Amino acid sequence: MPQHDYDLFVIGGGSGGVRAARVSAQLGKRVAIAEESRFGGTCVIRGCVPKKLFVYASQFAEHFDDAAGYGWTVPDPSFDWPTLISNKDKEIARLETVYETGVQKAGGTTIHSRVSLVDRHTLLIENENRTVTADQILIATGGRPNPHLALPGHQHCIFSDEAFDLPVLPKAIVIAGGGYIAVEFANIFHGLGVETTLLYRGREILSRFDMDLRRHLHQAMERKGIRILCHQVFERIEKRGDGRLEAHMSGGMALTVDQVMLALGRLPNTENLGLDAVGVETGKMGEIVVDDYSRTSVDNIWAIGDVTNRVQLTPVAIHEAMCFVDTVFKGSPTRPDHATVPTAVFSQPEIGTVGLSEDEAGKKFSDLEIYRAVFRPMRNILAGRDERMLMKLVVDAKTRIVVGAHILGPDAGEMAQLLGIAVKARLTKDDFDRTMALHPTAAEELVTMYEPSYRVVNGERPAEYPGPL
Ligand code: NDP
């Protein structure tokens, strides 16, 4: 007779939790997983998936414009927001079912309820007011947008969650933040015809990316008509009698808009989980503190994904789930590898990147070769679009290893996924040079930049190249 009801209880049915539950169940473990909202979590329900669908929707305006140069006459296009929302909802509902039934088909039990810890082996299923026990517990409750409660008028603002389901497409929006979400949504709303302003506290958007990508994207977005205000924060948001919002900024400027969106980072979902009572340690932002194997301070309780605030990306949560299963149920302790994670910002143009930025590499290596190309991609030529593409390889001159690859332009994310293999494998610039170009593509540029554009020696670059921000 087993000592507990389950071998594994997973709290949180997002990408990480569902993966751990499904794979553990496939191994014959007795598994339950609880989700208080909808299976699929942030990525599927209110994140990556609907966002990408919205990105596609917002790109059509430019496609229609570009078509004329290729001989097409496109009648005056019009856009219907409710149609997009309803089609998006159907796809999300389909994926939600796939996520939940995937666990069930593997033999796991799915539970629709909030769950909290009673002790290190006991969980309260709140909707059913009953407790169950589990040998191992995995917390994968994800995160939520930072509500920014200190901002007067924050209650009038929306977050990415609401942006996916607005009843009416706003005529004008201002978005605060300079990270992934703010930048992606600024491009989405602009592409859908919304007058869009982006407000960022720092000197240049996307602070964690290579400076070249940041500068070029900023210029490209402004050229399209997105207003970007740097060194600015909101002081207060006021609702007017006519329902519109007045966003007051530092420096006295105010904007009148239909929606104010905050995209100021995300907080881990750790409230009221019973963590303190059980002795699970949390950090400054409320994140669950884990060791290299995703184990919390209580040795049968584990945590993966955004709730641990390590790298907030879906594939990372899934990887951590697989490492958890290897460690706990396959007898093969495996540390998640958080190094050299490729990532994309689905801005327009798109960013795809892997490895070190030029600045980061400059601090680590005394001699760098920078290979850099800025060109007009072929498809923009007949279209009459003056948007440039940027490609950059950062190479350690001593070993010739490519330590960073950065792309701005169409399909940059797709390219970064493949470059991720080369950079992870620590391939050298000579390996890139030996690789035959595939013509005509934009990506061929990555294997045909034979001479360095410049060197960065002891962090110093030639004066004619734009320095750090
Ligand atoms: P990010 O961490 O990317 O960006 C947060 C932004 O808010 C930064 O520009 C930051 O400025 C700014 N900020 C933070 N606090 C304040 C404040 N008090 N006042 C003014 N500005 C502030 O978070 P996001 O919310 O955009 O996204 C959350 C996470 O979700 C990302 O980190 C990413 O991992 C993930 N994500 C990934 C996507 C993808 O893979 N394409 C898409 C969307 C999200 P500063 O830079 O100066 O610190």
Short mmCIF file of C-alpha atoms and ligand atoms in Angstrom, two decimals:
data_model
loop_
_atom_site.label_atom_id
_atom_site.label_comp_id
_atom_site.label_asym_id
_atom_site.label_seq_id
_atom_site.Cartn_x
_atom_site.Cartn_y
_atom_site.Cartn_z
CA MET A 1 0.00 0.00 0.00
CA PRO A 2 1.62 3.31 -1.06
CA GLN A 3 2.15 5.82 1.70
CA HIS A 4 0.66 8.73 -0.29
CA ASP A 5 -2.25 9.28 -2.68
CA TYR A 6 0.13 10.36 -5.44
CA ASP A 7 3.80 9.96 -6.34
CA LEU A 8 3.71 13.50 -7.74
CA PHE A 9 1.35 16.43 -7.30
CA VAL A 10 1.93 19.38 -9.63
CA ILE A 11 0.51 22.81 -8.76
CA GLY A 12 0.04 24.82 -11.94
CA GLY A 13 -1.03 23.63 -15.40
CA GLY A 14 1.20 25.80 -17.61
CA SER A 15 3.88 24.64 -20.00
CA GLY A 16 6.31 23.48 -17.28
CA GLY A 17 3.77 21.85 -14.97
CA VAL A 18 1.92 20.00 -17.72
CA ARG A 19 5.16 18.67 -19.19
CA ALA A 20 6.35 17.35 -15.83
CA ALA A 21 2.95 15.78 -15.09
CA ARG A 22 2.56 14.16 -18.50
CA VAL A 23 6.06 12.69 -18.69
CA SER A 24 5.96 11.45 -15.08
CA ALA A 25 2.59 9.79 -15.72
CA GLN A 26 4.02 8.16 -18.87
CA LEU A 27 6.69 6.64 -16.63
CA GLY A 28 3.91 4.95 -14.64
CA LYS A 29 3.94 7.39 -11.72
CA ARG A 30 0.67 8.25 -9.98
CA VAL A 31 0.32 11.93 -10.89
CA ALA A 32 -2.20 14.71 -10.27
CA ILE A 33 -2.01 18.25 -11.57
CA ALA A 34 -4.15 21.18 -10.45
CA GLU A 35 -4.83 24.41 -12.31
CA GLU A 36 -6.99 27.21 -10.90
CA SER A 37 -7.56 28.95 -14.22
CA ARG A 38 -7.13 27.26 -17.62
CA PHE A 39 -4.74 24.47 -18.60
CA GLY A 40 -2.03 25.85 -20.87
CA GLY A 41 -1.00 28.66 -18.50
CA THR A 42 0.44 32.00 -19.49
CA CYS A 43 2.10 30.88 -22.73
CA VAL A 44 -0.95 29.26 -24.27
CA ILE A 45 -3.81 31.24 -22.78
CA ARG A 46 -2.49 34.79 -22.39
CA GLY A 47 1.07 34.89 -23.66
CA CYS A 48 3.25 33.57 -26.46
CA VAL A 49 0.55 31.84 -28.52
CA PRO A 50 -2.16 34.54 -28.72
CA LYS A 51 0.63 37.14 -28.98
CA LYS A 52 2.07 35.46 -32.08
CA LEU A 53 -1.41 35.25 -33.62
CA PHE A 54 -1.81 38.99 -32.99
CA VAL A 55 1.62 39.64 -34.51
CA TYR A 56 0.54 37.84 -37.69
CA ALA A 57 -2.70 39.85 -37.73
CA SER A 58 -0.85 43.13 -37.34
CA GLN A 59 1.61 42.40 -40.16
CA PHE A 60 -1.06 42.36 -42.86
CA ALA A 61 -1.18 46.17 -43.10
CA GLU A 62 2.41 46.18 -44.36
CA HIS A 63 1.84 43.11 -46.56
CA PHE A 64 -1.07 44.90 -48.27
CA ASP A 65 1.12 47.99 -48.81
CA ASP A 66 4.02 45.94 -50.15
CA ALA A 67 1.82 43.99 -52.56
CA ALA A 68 1.51 46.93 -55.01
CA GLY A 69 5.22 46.78 -55.89
CA TYR A 70 4.70 43.15 -56.90
CA GLY A 71 1.84 44.04 -59.21
CA TRP A 72 -1.11 43.39 -56.95
CA THR A 73 -4.02 45.75 -56.52
CA VAL A 74 -5.49 45.29 -53.08
CA PRO A 75 -8.88 46.89 -52.46
CA ASP A 76 -9.01 49.18 -49.42
CA PRO A 77 -8.45 46.65 -46.61
CA SER A 78 -10.40 46.87 -43.36
CA PHE A 79 -9.82 45.12 -40.07
CA ASP A 80 -12.34 43.56 -37.70
CA TRP A 81 -11.07 43.17 -34.13
CA PRO A 82 -13.94 40.90 -32.90
CA THR A 83 -13.17 38.41 -35.70
CA LEU A 84 -9.53 38.21 -34.60
CA ILE A 85 -10.52 37.77 -30.94
CA SER A 86 -13.04 35.08 -31.69
CA ASN A 87 -10.70 33.09 -33.98
CA LYS A 88 -7.90 33.43 -31.44
CA ASP A 89 -10.26 32.19 -28.71
CA LYS A 90 -11.12 29.07 -30.74
CA GLU A 91 -7.46 28.20 -31.22
CA ILE A 92 -6.66 28.79 -27.54
CA ALA A 93 -9.58 26.59 -26.47
CA ARG A 94 -8.30 23.84 -28.78
CA LEU A 95 -4.81 24.03 -27.28
CA GLU A 96 -6.19 24.14 -23.75
CA THR A 97 -7.90 20.80 -24.39
CA VAL A 98 -4.73 19.35 -25.91
CA TYR A 99 -2.78 20.32 -22.77
CA GLU A 100 -5.30 18.83 -20.34
CA THR A 101 -6.10 15.66 -22.23
CA GLY A 102 -2.40 15.03 -22.82
CA VAL A 103 -1.97 14.50 -19.08
CA GLN A 104 -5.12 12.40 -18.84
CA LYS A 105 -4.13 10.15 -21.76
CA ALA A 106 -0.81 9.52 -20.04
CA GLY A 107 -2.73 8.31 -16.97
CA GLY A 108 -2.55 11.50 -14.86
CA THR A 109 -5.44 13.16 -13.01
CA THR A 110 -6.32 16.78 -13.78
CA ILE A 111 -7.99 18.96 -11.16
CA HIS A 112 -9.60 22.38 -11.65
CA SER A 113 -8.96 24.16 -8.40
CA ARG A 114 -6.66 26.40 -6.50
CA VAL A 115 -4.40 24.28 -4.31
CA SER A 116 -2.28 25.19 -1.29
CA LEU A 117 0.22 23.36 0.87
CA VAL A 118 -0.88 22.15 4.28
CA ASP A 119 2.36 20.38 5.15
CA ARG A 120 5.29 18.98 3.17
CA HIS A 121 3.19 16.08 1.86
CA THR A 122 -0.38 17.36 2.15
CA LEU A 123 -2.26 19.65 -0.22
CA LEU A 124 -5.65 21.32 0.14
CA ILE A 125 -7.81 21.24 -3.00
CA GLU A 126 -9.69 24.41 -2.21
CA ASN A 127 -12.71 24.06 -4.57
CA GLU A 128 -13.49 20.61 -3.21
CA ASN A 129 -12.42 21.32 0.38
CA ARG A 130 -10.49 18.07 0.64
CA THR A 131 -6.87 17.19 1.17
CA VAL A 132 -4.64 14.76 -0.70
CA THR A 133 -1.09 13.64 -0.06
CA ALA A 134 1.85 13.28 -2.40
CA ASP A 135 5.37 11.95 -2.08
CA GLN A 136 6.83 14.69 -4.33
CA ILE A 137 5.34 18.12 -4.99
CA LEU A 138 6.20 20.37 -7.92
CA ILE A 139 5.24 24.05 -7.88
CA ALA A 140 4.86 25.55 -11.35
CA THR A 141 2.46 28.41 -10.72
CA GLY A 142 4.13 30.90 -13.07
CA GLY A 143 3.86 34.67 -12.77
CA ARG A 144 1.59 37.62 -13.41
CA PRO A 145 2.08 41.19 -14.61
CA ASN A 146 3.55 43.59 -12.07
CA PRO A 147 0.46 45.64 -11.06
CA HIS A 148 2.54 48.71 -10.21
CA LEU A 149 0.29 49.61 -7.27
CA ALA A 150 2.41 52.67 -6.44
CA LEU A 151 1.16 54.46 -9.57
CA PRO A 152 -1.81 56.71 -8.81
CA GLY A 153 -4.58 55.61 -11.18
CA HIS A 154 -3.10 52.13 -11.76
CA GLN A 155 -6.64 50.74 -11.57
CA HIS A 156 -7.40 52.37 -14.94
CA CYS A 157 -4.55 50.53 -16.67
CA ILE A 158 -4.57 47.24 -18.53
CA PHE A 159 -1.88 44.56 -18.69
CA SER A 160 -0.98 42.04 -21.37
CA ASP A 161 -3.68 39.70 -19.94
CA GLU A 162 -6.47 42.15 -20.78
CA ALA A 163 -4.91 43.26 -24.06
CA PHE A 164 -5.84 39.89 -25.55
CA ASP A 165 -9.54 40.38 -24.90
CA LEU A 166 -10.33 44.08 -25.17
CA PRO A 167 -13.97 44.48 -26.19
CA VAL A 168 -13.03 47.36 -28.51
CA LEU A 169 -9.76 48.10 -30.30
CA PRO A 170 -8.55 51.44 -28.87
CA LYS A 171 -7.94 54.40 -31.16
CA ALA A 172 -4.93 55.47 -29.10
CA ILE A 173 -2.82 53.62 -26.56
CA VAL A 174 0.23 54.38 -24.46
CA ILE A 175 2.31 51.44 -23.24
CA ALA A 176 4.80 51.71 -20.39
CA GLY A 177 7.91 49.50 -20.37
CA GLY A 178 10.80 48.79 -22.66
CA GLY A 179 10.95 45.00 -22.45
CA TYR A 180 9.61 42.14 -24.56
CA ILE A 181 5.93 42.73 -23.85
CA ALA A 182 5.87 46.51 -24.24
CA VAL A 183 7.82 46.41 -27.50
CA GLU A 184 5.84 43.53 -28.99
CA PHE A 185 2.48 45.08 -28.12
CA ALA A 186 3.52 48.53 -29.37
CA ASN A 187 4.14 46.93 -32.77
CA ILE A 188 0.95 44.87 -32.66
CA PHE A 189 -1.29 47.83 -31.84
CA HIS A 190 0.44 50.08 -34.35
CA GLY A 191 0.05 47.44 -37.07
CA LEU A 192 -3.66 47.19 -36.30
CA GLY A 193 -4.01 50.93 -36.85
CA VAL A 194 -3.89 52.19 -33.25
CA GLU A 195 -2.07 55.45 -32.53
CA THR A 196 0.68 54.06 -30.31
CA THR A 197 3.12 55.58 -27.84
CA LEU A 198 5.78 53.62 -25.96
CA LEU A 199 7.11 55.07 -22.74
CA TYR A 200 10.38 53.80 -21.29
CA ARG A 201 12.24 54.88 -18.16
CA GLY A 202 15.74 54.25 -19.49
CA ARG A 203 17.92 55.49 -22.29
CA GLU A 204 17.06 52.89 -24.90
CA ILE A 205 14.43 50.12 -25.17
CA LEU A 206 15.26 46.42 -24.64
CA SER A 207 18.00 46.90 -22.06
CA ARG A 208 19.09 43.25 -22.11
CA PHE A 209 19.85 43.12 -25.85
CA ASP A 210 22.78 44.08 -28.08
CA MET A 211 23.01 47.85 -28.47
CA ASP A 212 22.94 47.66 -32.28
CA LEU A 213 19.63 45.79 -32.28
CA ARG A 214 18.19 48.27 -29.79
CA ARG A 215 19.16 51.34 -31.80
CA HIS A 216 18.07 49.92 -35.13
CA LEU A 217 14.74 48.65 -33.82
CA HIS A 218 14.03 51.99 -32.14
CA GLN A 219 14.64 53.82 -35.44
CA ALA A 220 12.58 51.34 -37.46
CA MET A 221 9.64 51.59 -35.06
CA GLU A 222 9.73 55.39 -35.11
CA ARG A 223 9.86 55.40 -38.90
CA LYS A 224 6.69 53.34 -38.97
CA GLY A 225 4.98 55.92 -36.80
CA ILE A 226 5.31 54.53 -33.27
CA ARG A 227 6.14 57.30 -30.84
CA ILE A 228 8.86 56.28 -28.38
CA LEU A 229 9.48 58.43 -25.32
CA CYS A 230 12.61 57.46 -23.36
CA HIS A 231 13.60 58.74 -19.91
CA GLN A 232 9.92 58.96 -19.05
CA VAL A 233 7.67 57.38 -16.43
CA PHE A 234 4.02 57.85 -15.57
CA GLU A 235 3.21 60.09 -12.63
CA ARG A 236 -0.52 59.43 -12.58
CA ILE A 237 -3.35 58.19 -14.73
CA GLU A 238 -6.71 59.97 -14.60
CA LYS A 239 -10.03 58.93 -16.04
CA ARG A 240 -11.98 61.69 -17.76
CA GLY A 241 -15.75 62.15 -17.85
CA ASP A 242 -15.88 60.81 -21.43
CA GLY A 243 -14.15 57.59 -20.38
CA ARG A 244 -10.82 58.42 -22.03
CA LEU A 245 -7.63 58.41 -19.96
CA GLU A 246 -5.12 61.12 -19.30
CA ALA A 247 -1.64 59.75 -18.76
CA HIS A 248 0.53 62.29 -16.95
CA MET A 249 4.28 61.80 -17.29
CA SER A 250 7.36 62.98 -15.50
CA GLY A 251 8.30 66.36 -16.97
CA GLY A 252 4.69 67.58 -17.10
CA MET A 253 3.64 66.10 -20.46
CA ALA A 254 0.22 64.39 -20.69
CA LEU A 255 -1.33 62.15 -23.32
CA THR A 256 -5.03 61.49 -23.85
CA VAL A 257 -5.63 57.90 -24.89
CA ASP A 258 -8.24 55.14 -24.78
CA GLN A 259 -6.05 52.61 -23.00
CA VAL A 260 -2.93 52.73 -20.84
CA MET A 261 -1.04 49.44 -20.75
CA LEU A 262 1.64 48.58 -18.20
CA ALA A 263 4.31 46.05 -19.17
CA LEU A 264 6.78 46.52 -16.34
CA GLY A 265 7.92 42.98 -15.74
CA ARG A 266 6.21 40.05 -14.06
CA LEU A 267 5.95 38.82 -10.47
CA PRO A 268 6.05 35.17 -9.33
CA ASN A 269 2.73 33.64 -8.22
CA THR A 270 3.56 32.56 -4.68
CA GLU A 271 0.87 34.24 -2.55
CA ASN A 272 -1.32 32.07 -0.34
CA LEU A 273 0.29 28.82 -1.41
CA GLY A 274 1.17 27.97 2.18
CA LEU A 275 4.89 28.23 1.45
CA ASP A 276 5.84 29.90 4.75
CA ALA A 277 3.96 27.37 6.85
CA VAL A 278 5.78 24.51 5.16
CA GLY A 279 9.16 26.25 5.19
CA VAL A 280 9.67 26.82 1.45
CA GLU A 281 12.07 29.74 1.13
CA THR A 282 11.17 32.66 -1.10
CA GLY A 283 13.32 35.53 -2.38
CA LYS A 284 12.98 39.32 -2.58
CA MET A 285 10.38 39.33 -5.33
CA GLY A 286 8.46 36.43 -3.82
CA GLU A 287 10.13 33.91 -6.14
CA ILE A 288 10.73 30.39 -4.88
CA VAL A 289 14.40 29.84 -4.17
CA VAL A 290 15.69 26.60 -5.69
CA ASP A 291 19.03 24.84 -5.98
CA ASP A 292 20.70 23.85 -9.26
CA TYR A 293 18.29 20.92 -9.60
CA SER A 294 15.09 22.98 -8.98
CA ARG A 295 14.74 21.65 -5.42
CA THR A 296 13.33 24.08 -2.84
CA SER A 297 14.44 24.38 0.78
CA VAL A 298 12.06 21.48 1.56
CA ASP A 299 13.58 18.39 0.02
CA ASN A 300 10.44 16.77 -1.49
CA ILE A 301 9.15 20.08 -2.88
CA TRP A 302 10.43 21.38 -6.21
CA ALA A 303 9.74 24.45 -8.33
CA ILE A 304 10.20 25.23 -12.02
CA GLY A 305 9.37 27.97 -14.51
CA ASP A 306 8.53 31.63 -13.93
CA VAL A 307 7.70 31.11 -10.25
CA THR A 308 11.44 30.66 -9.68
CA ASN A 309 12.29 33.84 -11.63
CA ARG A 310 15.32 32.32 -13.33
CA VAL A 311 14.78 32.71 -17.08
CA GLN A 312 11.15 33.62 -17.83
CA LEU A 313 10.73 31.73 -21.09
CA THR A 314 8.42 28.82 -21.96
CA PRO A 315 11.08 26.50 -23.44
CA VAL A 316 13.18 27.04 -20.31
CA ALA A 317 10.27 25.97 -18.07
CA ILE A 318 9.78 22.87 -20.24
CA HIS A 319 13.49 22.06 -20.07
CA GLU A 320 13.41 22.47 -16.28
CA ALA A 321 10.43 20.07 -16.19
CA MET A 322 12.35 17.42 -18.14
CA CYS A 323 15.38 17.83 -15.85
CA PHE A 324 13.07 17.49 -12.83
CA VAL A 325 11.70 14.19 -14.17
CA ASP A 326 15.23 12.90 -14.86
CA THR A 327 16.34 13.89 -11.36
CA VAL A 328 13.36 12.65 -9.37
CA PHE A 329 11.94 9.73 -11.32
CA LYS A 330 14.75 8.46 -13.55
CA GLY A 331 17.54 8.38 -11.00
CA SER A 332 19.66 10.70 -13.12
CA PRO A 333 20.22 14.03 -11.34
CA THR A 334 20.18 16.67 -14.09
CA ARG A 335 20.73 20.40 -13.73
CA PRO A 336 18.81 22.66 -16.09
CA ASP A 337 21.23 24.42 -18.42
CA HIS A 338 20.42 28.13 -18.56
CA ALA A 339 23.39 29.14 -20.70
CA THR A 340 23.11 30.38 -24.29
CA VAL A 341 19.33 30.51 -24.58
CA PRO A 342 18.17 31.77 -27.98
CA THR A 343 15.38 34.31 -27.77
CA ALA A 344 13.24 36.45 -30.05
CA VAL A 345 11.33 39.65 -29.66
CA PHE A 346 8.38 39.58 -32.04
CA SER A 347 8.68 43.22 -32.85
CA GLN A 348 8.41 44.49 -36.42
CA PRO A 349 11.14 44.10 -37.59
CA GLU A 350 11.76 41.06 -35.45
CA ILE A 351 14.75 40.40 -33.19
CA GLY A 352 16.45 37.01 -32.93
CA THR A 353 19.46 36.60 -30.72
CA VAL A 354 21.64 34.05 -28.97
CA GLY A 355 24.73 34.33 -26.82
CA LEU A 356 26.54 37.43 -25.63
CA SER A 357 25.88 40.97 -26.76
CA GLU A 358 28.91 42.93 -27.96
CA ASP A 359 29.07 44.78 -24.63
CA GLU A 360 28.83 41.61 -22.55
CA ALA A 361 31.46 39.90 -24.66
CA GLY A 362 33.70 42.99 -24.41
CA LYS A 363 33.80 42.53 -20.64
CA LYS A 364 34.65 38.85 -20.92
CA PHE A 365 37.13 38.73 -23.81
CA SER A 366 40.06 41.07 -24.43
CA ASP A 367 39.94 40.82 -28.22
CA LEU A 368 36.74 40.53 -30.21
CA GLU A 369 36.06 40.46 -33.91
CA ILE A 370 32.70 41.92 -34.88
CA TYR A 371 31.17 40.88 -38.19
CA ARG A 372 28.30 43.15 -39.05
CA ALA A 373 26.08 43.66 -42.09
CA VAL A 374 23.26 46.13 -42.59
CA PHE A 375 21.33 45.66 -45.83
CA ARG A 376 17.94 45.90 -47.44
CA PRO A 377 16.40 42.43 -47.62
CA MET A 378 15.41 41.39 -51.15
CA ARG A 379 11.71 41.28 -50.44
CA ASN A 380 11.73 44.96 -49.48
CA ILE A 381 13.14 46.11 -52.81
CA LEU A 382 10.15 45.72 -55.17
CA ALA A 383 7.93 46.56 -52.22
CA GLY A 384 9.65 49.96 -52.03
CA ARG A 385 10.16 49.50 -48.31
CA ASP A 386 13.30 51.14 -46.99
CA GLU A 387 13.63 48.93 -43.91
CA ARG A 388 17.10 47.48 -43.34
CA MET A 389 18.15 44.17 -41.87
CA LEU A 390 20.99 43.88 -39.37
CA MET A 391 23.16 40.84 -38.75
CA LYS A 392 26.02 40.66 -36.35
CA LEU A 393 28.38 37.94 -35.16
CA VAL A 394 30.51 38.47 -32.07
CA VAL A 395 33.66 36.33 -32.22
CA ASP A 396 36.35 35.74 -29.59
CA ALA A 397 39.46 36.54 -31.68
CA LYS A 398 41.68 34.22 -29.66
CA THR A 399 39.66 31.01 -30.03
CA ARG A 400 37.58 32.08 -33.08
CA ILE A 401 34.47 30.86 -31.23
CA VAL A 402 31.25 32.68 -32.16
CA VAL A 403 30.01 33.85 -28.75
CA GLY A 404 27.02 35.88 -29.91
CA ALA A 405 24.75 36.19 -32.94
CA HIS A 406 22.22 39.00 -33.32
CA ILE A 407 19.67 39.58 -36.05
CA LEU A 408 17.07 42.25 -36.72
CA GLY A 409 14.75 41.66 -39.64
CA PRO A 410 12.21 39.28 -41.16
CA ASP A 411 12.34 35.75 -39.69
CA ALA A 412 15.07 36.68 -37.20
CA GLY A 413 13.51 34.37 -34.60
CA GLU A 414 13.61 31.40 -36.98
CA MET A 415 17.29 32.12 -37.73
CA ALA A 416 18.16 32.51 -34.04
CA GLN A 417 16.72 29.07 -33.31
CA LEU A 418 19.16 27.47 -35.78
CA LEU A 419 22.06 29.73 -34.83
CA GLY A 420 21.39 28.59 -31.27
CA ILE A 421 22.73 25.15 -32.24
CA ALA A 422 25.94 26.60 -33.67
CA VAL A 423 26.57 28.94 -30.73
CA LYS A 424 25.68 26.26 -28.17
CA ALA A 425 28.07 23.86 -29.91
CA ARG A 426 30.76 26.56 -29.65
CA LEU A 427 31.40 26.50 -33.38
CA THR A 428 34.08 28.83 -34.67
CA LYS A 429 33.93 31.55 -37.28
CA ASP A 430 35.89 29.17 -39.53
CA ASP A 431 33.01 26.66 -39.26
CA PHE A 432 30.65 29.42 -40.38
CA ASP A 433 33.01 30.31 -43.27
CA ARG A 434 33.20 26.66 -44.37
CA THR A 435 29.42 26.45 -44.57
CA MET A 436 28.02 26.89 -48.08
CA ALA A 437 25.71 29.85 -48.53
CA LEU A 438 22.11 29.16 -49.45
CA HIS A 439 21.16 31.61 -52.16
CA PRO A 440 19.11 33.75 -52.34
CA THR A 441 18.26 34.08 -48.66
CA ALA A 442 18.86 36.78 -46.10
CA ALA A 443 20.49 34.22 -43.81
CA GLU A 444 23.32 33.57 -46.28
CA GLU A 445 24.82 36.80 -44.97
CA LEU A 446 25.66 34.89 -41.78
CA VAL A 447 28.16 32.68 -43.62
CA THR A 448 29.55 35.26 -46.05
CA MET A 449 30.87 37.97 -43.74
CA TYR A 450 34.53 37.08 -44.30
CA GLU A 451 36.27 40.16 -42.92
CA PRO A 452 35.59 41.61 -39.49
CA SER A 453 33.83 44.98 -39.61
CA TYR A 454 35.86 46.04 -36.56
CA ARG A 455 37.63 44.77 -33.48
CA VAL A 456 36.90 45.46 -29.87
CA VAL A 457 40.18 45.36 -27.94
CA ASN A 458 39.98 45.61 -24.16
CA GLY A 459 36.44 46.88 -24.50
CA GLU A 460 37.44 49.70 -26.90
CA ARG A 461 35.87 49.92 -30.37
CA PRO A 462 36.82 52.21 -33.28
CA ALA A 463 35.36 55.70 -32.98
CA GLU A 464 33.34 55.42 -36.21
CA TYR A 465 31.23 52.60 -34.78
CA PRO A 466 28.47 53.47 -32.38
CA GLY A 467 29.60 52.75 -28.86
CA PRO A 468 27.66 51.46 -25.91
CA LEU A 469 24.47 53.17 -24.88
P1 NDP B 1 10.88 42.69 -19.15
O1 NDP B 1 11.66 42.31 -17.98
O2 NDP B 1 11.27 42.21 -20.50
O3 NDP B 1 10.78 44.28 -19.23
C1 NDP B 1 10.30 45.04 -18.17
C2 NDP B 1 10.42 46.48 -18.57
O4 NDP B 1 9.79 47.29 -17.59
C3 NDP B 1 11.87 46.93 -18.67
O5 NDP B 1 11.97 47.80 -19.77
C4 NDP B 1 12.09 47.67 -17.36
O6 NDP B 1 13.05 48.69 -17.46
C5 NDP B 1 10.71 48.28 -17.13
N1 NDP B 1 10.41 48.53 -15.73
C6 NDP B 1 10.47 47.66 -14.71
N2 NDP B 1 10.06 48.25 -13.56
C7 NDP B 1 9.74 49.52 -13.87
C8 NDP B 1 9.26 50.62 -13.12
N3 NDP B 1 9.04 50.53 -11.82
N4 NDP B 1 9.03 51.78 -13.77
C9 NDP B 1 9.25 51.89 -15.10
N5 NDP B 1 9.71 50.88 -15.85
C10 NDP B 1 9.95 49.71 -15.26
O7 NDP B 1 9.38 42.27 -18.78
P2 NDP B 1 8.06 42.11 -19.63
O8 NDP B 1 6.96 42.46 -18.71
O9 NDP B 1 8.14 42.80 -20.94
O10 NDP B 1 8.04 40.54 -19.91
C11 NDP B 1 8.15 39.61 -18.84
C12 NDP B 1 8.95 38.42 -19.24
O11 NDP B 1 8.18 37.62 -20.12
C13 NDP B 1 10.21 38.74 -20.02
O12 NDP B 1 11.30 38.93 -19.17
C14 NDP B 1 10.39 37.57 -20.92
O13 NDP B 1 11.26 36.68 -20.30
C15 NDP B 1 9.00 36.99 -21.06
N6 NDP B 1 8.48 37.26 -22.42
C16 NDP B 1 9.10 36.69 -23.48
C17 NDP B 1 8.65 36.93 -24.75
C18 NDP B 1 9.35 36.31 -25.90
O14 NDP B 1 10.07 35.34 -25.70
N7 NDP B 1 9.22 36.85 -27.11
C19 NDP B 1 7.50 37.80 -25.01
C20 NDP B 1 6.94 38.37 -23.82
C21 NDP B 1 7.43 38.10 -22.58
P3 NDP B 1 14.64 48.39 -17.39
O15 NDP B 1 15.01 47.75 -18.67
O16 NDP B 1 15.20 49.77 -17.25
O17 NDP B 1 14.85 47.54 -16.19
#
